[in-house]
Coordinates of C-alpha atoms in Angstrom, one line a residue:
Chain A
X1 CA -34.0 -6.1 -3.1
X2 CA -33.9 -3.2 -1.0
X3 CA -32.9 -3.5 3.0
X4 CA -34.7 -0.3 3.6
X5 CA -38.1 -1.9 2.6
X6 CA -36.9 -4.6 5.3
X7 CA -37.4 -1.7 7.9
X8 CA -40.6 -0.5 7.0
X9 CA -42.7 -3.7 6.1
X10 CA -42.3 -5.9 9.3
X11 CA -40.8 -9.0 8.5
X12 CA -40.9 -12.1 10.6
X13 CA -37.8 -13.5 12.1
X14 CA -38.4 -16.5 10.0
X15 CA -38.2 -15.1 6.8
X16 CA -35.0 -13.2 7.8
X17 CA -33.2 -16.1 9.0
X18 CA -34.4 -18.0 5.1
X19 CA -32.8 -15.0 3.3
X20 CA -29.7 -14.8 5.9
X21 CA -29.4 -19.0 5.0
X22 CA -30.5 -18.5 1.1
X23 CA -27.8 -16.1 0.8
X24 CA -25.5 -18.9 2.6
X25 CA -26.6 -21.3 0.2
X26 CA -25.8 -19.2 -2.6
X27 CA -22.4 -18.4 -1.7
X28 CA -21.9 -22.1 -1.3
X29 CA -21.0 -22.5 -5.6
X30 CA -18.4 -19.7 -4.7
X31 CA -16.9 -20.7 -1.3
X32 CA -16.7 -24.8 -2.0
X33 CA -13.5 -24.7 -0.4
X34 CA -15.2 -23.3 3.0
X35 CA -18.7 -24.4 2.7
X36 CA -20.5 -27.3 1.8
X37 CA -24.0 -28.8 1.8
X38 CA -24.8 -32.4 3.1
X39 CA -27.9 -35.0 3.8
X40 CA -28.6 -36.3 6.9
X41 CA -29.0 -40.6 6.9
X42 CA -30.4 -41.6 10.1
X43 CA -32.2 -40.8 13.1
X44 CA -29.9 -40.5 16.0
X45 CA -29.5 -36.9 16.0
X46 CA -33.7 -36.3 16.2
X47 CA -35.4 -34.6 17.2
X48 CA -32.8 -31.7 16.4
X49 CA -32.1 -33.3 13.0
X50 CA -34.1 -35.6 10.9
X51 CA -33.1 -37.6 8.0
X52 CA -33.6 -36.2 4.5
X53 CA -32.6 -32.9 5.8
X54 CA -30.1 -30.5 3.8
X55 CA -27.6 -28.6 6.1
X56 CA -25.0 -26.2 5.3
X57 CA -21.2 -27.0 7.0
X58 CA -18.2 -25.5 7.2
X59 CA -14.9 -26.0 7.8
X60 CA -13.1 -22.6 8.1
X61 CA -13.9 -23.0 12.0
X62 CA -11.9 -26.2 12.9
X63 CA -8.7 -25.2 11.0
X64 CA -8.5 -22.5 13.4
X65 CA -9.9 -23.6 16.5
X66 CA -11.3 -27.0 18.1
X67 CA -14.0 -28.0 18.3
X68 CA -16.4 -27.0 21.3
X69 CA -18.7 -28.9 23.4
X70 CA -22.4 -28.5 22.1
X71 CA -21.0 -28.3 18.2
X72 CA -22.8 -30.6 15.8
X73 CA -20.0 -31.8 14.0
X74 CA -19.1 -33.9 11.1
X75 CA -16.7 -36.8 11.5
X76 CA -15.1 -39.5 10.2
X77 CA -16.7 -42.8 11.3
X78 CA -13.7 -44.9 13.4
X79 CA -15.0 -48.3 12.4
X80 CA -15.9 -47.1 9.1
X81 CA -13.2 -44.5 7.4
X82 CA -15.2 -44.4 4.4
X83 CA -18.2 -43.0 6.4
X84 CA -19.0 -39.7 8.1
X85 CA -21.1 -39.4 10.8
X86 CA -23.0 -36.4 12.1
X87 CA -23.2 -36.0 16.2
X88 CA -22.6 -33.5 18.5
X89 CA -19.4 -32.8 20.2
X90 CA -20.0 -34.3 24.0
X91 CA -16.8 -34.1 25.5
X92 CA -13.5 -32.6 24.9
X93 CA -10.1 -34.0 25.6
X94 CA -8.0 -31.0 24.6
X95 CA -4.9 -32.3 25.8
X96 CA -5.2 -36.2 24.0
X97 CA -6.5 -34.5 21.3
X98 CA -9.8 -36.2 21.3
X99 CA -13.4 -36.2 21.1
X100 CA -16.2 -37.6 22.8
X101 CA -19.3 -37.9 20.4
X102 CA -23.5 -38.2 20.9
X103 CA -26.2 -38.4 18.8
X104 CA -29.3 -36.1 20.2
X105 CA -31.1 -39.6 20.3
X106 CA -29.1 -41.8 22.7
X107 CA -31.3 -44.5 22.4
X108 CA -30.9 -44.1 19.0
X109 CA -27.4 -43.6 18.5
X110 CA -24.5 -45.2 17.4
X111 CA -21.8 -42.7 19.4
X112 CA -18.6 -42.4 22.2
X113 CA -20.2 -44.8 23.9
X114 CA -19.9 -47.6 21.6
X115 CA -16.2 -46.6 19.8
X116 CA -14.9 -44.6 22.3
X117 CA -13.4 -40.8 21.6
X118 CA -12.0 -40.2 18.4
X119 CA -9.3 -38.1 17.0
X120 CA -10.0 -34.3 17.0
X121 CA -8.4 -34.4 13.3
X122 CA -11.3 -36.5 12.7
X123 CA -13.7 -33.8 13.8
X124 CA -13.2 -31.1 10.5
X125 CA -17.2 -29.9 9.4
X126 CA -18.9 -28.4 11.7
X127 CA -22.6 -27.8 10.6
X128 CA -24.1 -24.1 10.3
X129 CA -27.5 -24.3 9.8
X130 CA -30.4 -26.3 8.0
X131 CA -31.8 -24.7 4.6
X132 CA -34.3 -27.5 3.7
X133 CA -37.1 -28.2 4.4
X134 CA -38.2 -25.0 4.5
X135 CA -40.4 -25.1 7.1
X136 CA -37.3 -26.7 9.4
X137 CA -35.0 -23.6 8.1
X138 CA -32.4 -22.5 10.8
X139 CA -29.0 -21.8 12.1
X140 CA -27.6 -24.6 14.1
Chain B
X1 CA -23.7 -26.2 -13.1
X2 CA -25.5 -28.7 -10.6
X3 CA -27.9 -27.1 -8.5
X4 CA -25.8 -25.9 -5.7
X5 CA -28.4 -26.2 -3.1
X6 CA -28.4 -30.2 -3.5
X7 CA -26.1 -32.1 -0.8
X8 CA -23.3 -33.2 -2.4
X9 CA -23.0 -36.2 0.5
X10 CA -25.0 -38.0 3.0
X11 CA -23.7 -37.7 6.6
X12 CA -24.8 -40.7 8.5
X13 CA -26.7 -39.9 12.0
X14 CA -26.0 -43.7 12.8
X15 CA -27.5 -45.9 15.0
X16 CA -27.2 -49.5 14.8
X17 CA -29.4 -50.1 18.2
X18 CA -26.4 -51.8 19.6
X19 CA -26.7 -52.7 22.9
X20 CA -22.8 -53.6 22.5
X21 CA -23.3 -57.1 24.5
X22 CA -20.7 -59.7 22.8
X23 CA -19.2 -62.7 23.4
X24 CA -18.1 -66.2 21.9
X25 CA -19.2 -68.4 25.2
X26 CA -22.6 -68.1 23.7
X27 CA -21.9 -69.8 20.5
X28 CA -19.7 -72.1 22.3
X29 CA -22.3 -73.0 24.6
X30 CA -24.7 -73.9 21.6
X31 CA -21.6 -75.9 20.2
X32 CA -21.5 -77.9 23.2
X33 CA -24.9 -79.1 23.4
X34 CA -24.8 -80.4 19.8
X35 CA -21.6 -82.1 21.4
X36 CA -23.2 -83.7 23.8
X37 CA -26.3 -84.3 22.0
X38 CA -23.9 -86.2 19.2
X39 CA -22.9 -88.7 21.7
X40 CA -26.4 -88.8 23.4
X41 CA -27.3 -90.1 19.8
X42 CA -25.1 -91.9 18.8
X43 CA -24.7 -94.0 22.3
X44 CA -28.4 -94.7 22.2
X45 CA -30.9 -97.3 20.5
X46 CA -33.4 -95.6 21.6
X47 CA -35.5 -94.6 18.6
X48 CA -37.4 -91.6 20.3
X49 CA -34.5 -90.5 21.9
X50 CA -32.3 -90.6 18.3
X51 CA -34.9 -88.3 16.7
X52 CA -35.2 -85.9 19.7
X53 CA -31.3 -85.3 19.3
X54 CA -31.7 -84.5 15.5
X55 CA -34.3 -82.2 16.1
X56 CA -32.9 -80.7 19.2
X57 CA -29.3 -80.8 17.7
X58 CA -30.5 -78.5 14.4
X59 CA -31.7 -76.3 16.4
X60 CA -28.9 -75.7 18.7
X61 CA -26.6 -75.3 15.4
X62 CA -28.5 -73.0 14.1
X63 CA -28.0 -70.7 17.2
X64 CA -24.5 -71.5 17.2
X65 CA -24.4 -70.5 13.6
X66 CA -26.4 -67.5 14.3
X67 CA -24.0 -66.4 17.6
X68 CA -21.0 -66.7 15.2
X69 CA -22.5 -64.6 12.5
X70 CA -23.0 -62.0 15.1
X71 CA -19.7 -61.5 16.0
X72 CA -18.9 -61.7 12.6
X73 CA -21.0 -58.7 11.4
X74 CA -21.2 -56.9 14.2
X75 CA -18.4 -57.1 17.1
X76 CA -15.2 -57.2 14.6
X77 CA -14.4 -54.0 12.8
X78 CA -12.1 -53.2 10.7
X79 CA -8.9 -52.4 12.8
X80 CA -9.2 -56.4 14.1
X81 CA -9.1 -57.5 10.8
X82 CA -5.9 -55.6 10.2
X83 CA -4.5 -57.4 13.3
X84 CA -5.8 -60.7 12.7
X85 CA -5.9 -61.1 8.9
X86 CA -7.1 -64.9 9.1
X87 CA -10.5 -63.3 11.2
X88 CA -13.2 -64.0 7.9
X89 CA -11.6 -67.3 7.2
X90 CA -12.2 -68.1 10.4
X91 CA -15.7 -66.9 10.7
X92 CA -16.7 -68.1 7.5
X93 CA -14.6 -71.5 8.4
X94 CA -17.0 -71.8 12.0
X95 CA -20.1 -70.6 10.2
X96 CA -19.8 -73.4 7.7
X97 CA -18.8 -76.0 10.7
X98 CA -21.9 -75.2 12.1
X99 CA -23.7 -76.2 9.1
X100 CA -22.0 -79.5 9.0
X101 CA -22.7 -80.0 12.8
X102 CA -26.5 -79.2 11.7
X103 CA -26.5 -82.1 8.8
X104 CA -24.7 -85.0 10.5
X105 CA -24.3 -87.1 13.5
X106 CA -20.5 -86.6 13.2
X107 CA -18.5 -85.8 16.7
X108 CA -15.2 -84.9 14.9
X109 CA -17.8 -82.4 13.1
X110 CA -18.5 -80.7 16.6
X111 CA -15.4 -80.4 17.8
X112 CA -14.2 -78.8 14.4
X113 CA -16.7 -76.3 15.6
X114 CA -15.8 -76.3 18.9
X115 CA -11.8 -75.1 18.0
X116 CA -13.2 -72.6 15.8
X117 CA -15.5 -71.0 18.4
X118 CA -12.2 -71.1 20.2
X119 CA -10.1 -69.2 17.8
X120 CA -12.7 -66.9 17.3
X121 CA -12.8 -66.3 21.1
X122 CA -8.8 -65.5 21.0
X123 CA -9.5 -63.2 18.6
X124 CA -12.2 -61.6 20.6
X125 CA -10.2 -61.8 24.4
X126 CA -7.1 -60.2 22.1
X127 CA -9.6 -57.2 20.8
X128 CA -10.6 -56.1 24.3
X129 CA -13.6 -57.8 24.3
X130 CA -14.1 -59.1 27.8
X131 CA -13.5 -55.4 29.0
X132 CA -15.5 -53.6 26.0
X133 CA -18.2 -55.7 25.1
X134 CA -19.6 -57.5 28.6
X135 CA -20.7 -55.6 30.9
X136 CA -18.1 -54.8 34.2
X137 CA -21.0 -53.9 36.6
X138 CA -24.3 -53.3 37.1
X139 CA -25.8 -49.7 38.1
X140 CA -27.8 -49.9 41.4

């Protein structure tokens, strides 16, 4: 596929940002130790993310920084070890190394509010972008 | 090789519409009307008043019974467990007391359930819960 064809034939942002994630995607099978792709359960992060989508995460980021305020993370569930949960980073105590989490939907949302912060060393995926459904394709 | 654009976890976007209100009073105050409905009963010739009680007592247990099984499945989480490894025996013990209080006439029944409520309330004052789970104020 040639980028120079890109140039000429005017391609809409949308399709550029499907090839920028496909290409994301595909490097997944060769970066598993960096990348991964997961499901979302549940509807307290809507309307940003809805359940049944596929996102890419990563977790290069947090092994070299923490986590920042308005980052949709992954995290280990406190009342549940055996469960992640997907919010976004609320609150940042930097110097208790901890965590304040929300779901987009806080009516909707299981978050901070009900377990409290939670570990930073918790907090290791942080989510990229969504590659399905297509029409929902974009960096997050 | 699996298709590498399929998730390889769910990531739960929880909510459990909690609204996080808990506490043990409101089984115990269920438990105490079928206390004091027992010895209505069981001080009374009164026919009409007799069946009342039953009817009035089974549904008061079943409340209790429901309050308990509330607290069970949804206030204590795992980390109380670890601290008080007798907390399903209990609940399963005050569930089952509640039953008994549903089928008989039997005071020593209700106050069986009654010392259960009570343990189950230690274990709920000793988790935080007065300061967690009621609320401390109203918003204006």
């Amino acid at each position: 596929m040639s980028t120079e064809r890109g140039r000429h034939r005017p391609l809409s942002s949308f399709l550029v940002r499907g090839l920028a994630l496909g290409a994301g995607v595909a490097a997944v099978a060769f970066a598993r130790r960096w990348l991964d792709v997961v499901e979302v359960q549940g509807g307290s992060m809507a309307p940003t993310l809805l359940p049944g989508e596929w996102l890419l995460v990563e977790r290069r980021s947090y092994s070299r920084r923490r986590p920042r305020v308005g980052e949709i993370v992954l995290a280990a569930d406190p009342r549940d070890a055996s469960r992640e949960l997907i919010k976004r980073v609320a609150a940042l105590n930097a110097d208790a190394g901890l965590v304040e989490l929300a779901g987009d939907a806080p009516a909707a949302s299981t978050d901070s509010r009900t377990f409290g912060a939670v570990p930073v060393s918790g907090v290791r995926w942080r989510v990229i972008g969504r590659y399905y459904p297509p029409g929902r394709i974009r960096r997050l | 090789m699996r298709n590498p654009l399929r998730p390889t976890r769910r990531v739960h976007a929880h909510c459990d519409i909690p609204c996080g209100v808990y506490d043990p009073q409101q089984a115990r105050i269920e438990a105490e009307s079928c206390y004091k409905i027992i010895e209505k009963y069981n001080a009374s010739d009164d026919e009409l008043l007799r069946t009342r009680c039953i009817a009035v007592k089974e549904e008061r247990a079943e409340l209790t019974k429901h309050h308990i099984d509330v607290l069970w499945h949804d206030y204590f989480k795992p980390e109380h467990l670890e601290k008080f490894p007798d907390l399903h025996e209990t609940c399963w013990k005050a569930s089952k007391a509640a039953s008994k209080v549903k089928q008989t006439t039997d005071i020593e029944a209700a106050k069986e359930l009654l010392a259960l409520i009570d343990k189950i309330d230690e274990m709920w004052k000793a988790t935080g819960g007065p300061e967690k789970t009621r609320l401390q104020a109203v918003a204006a």
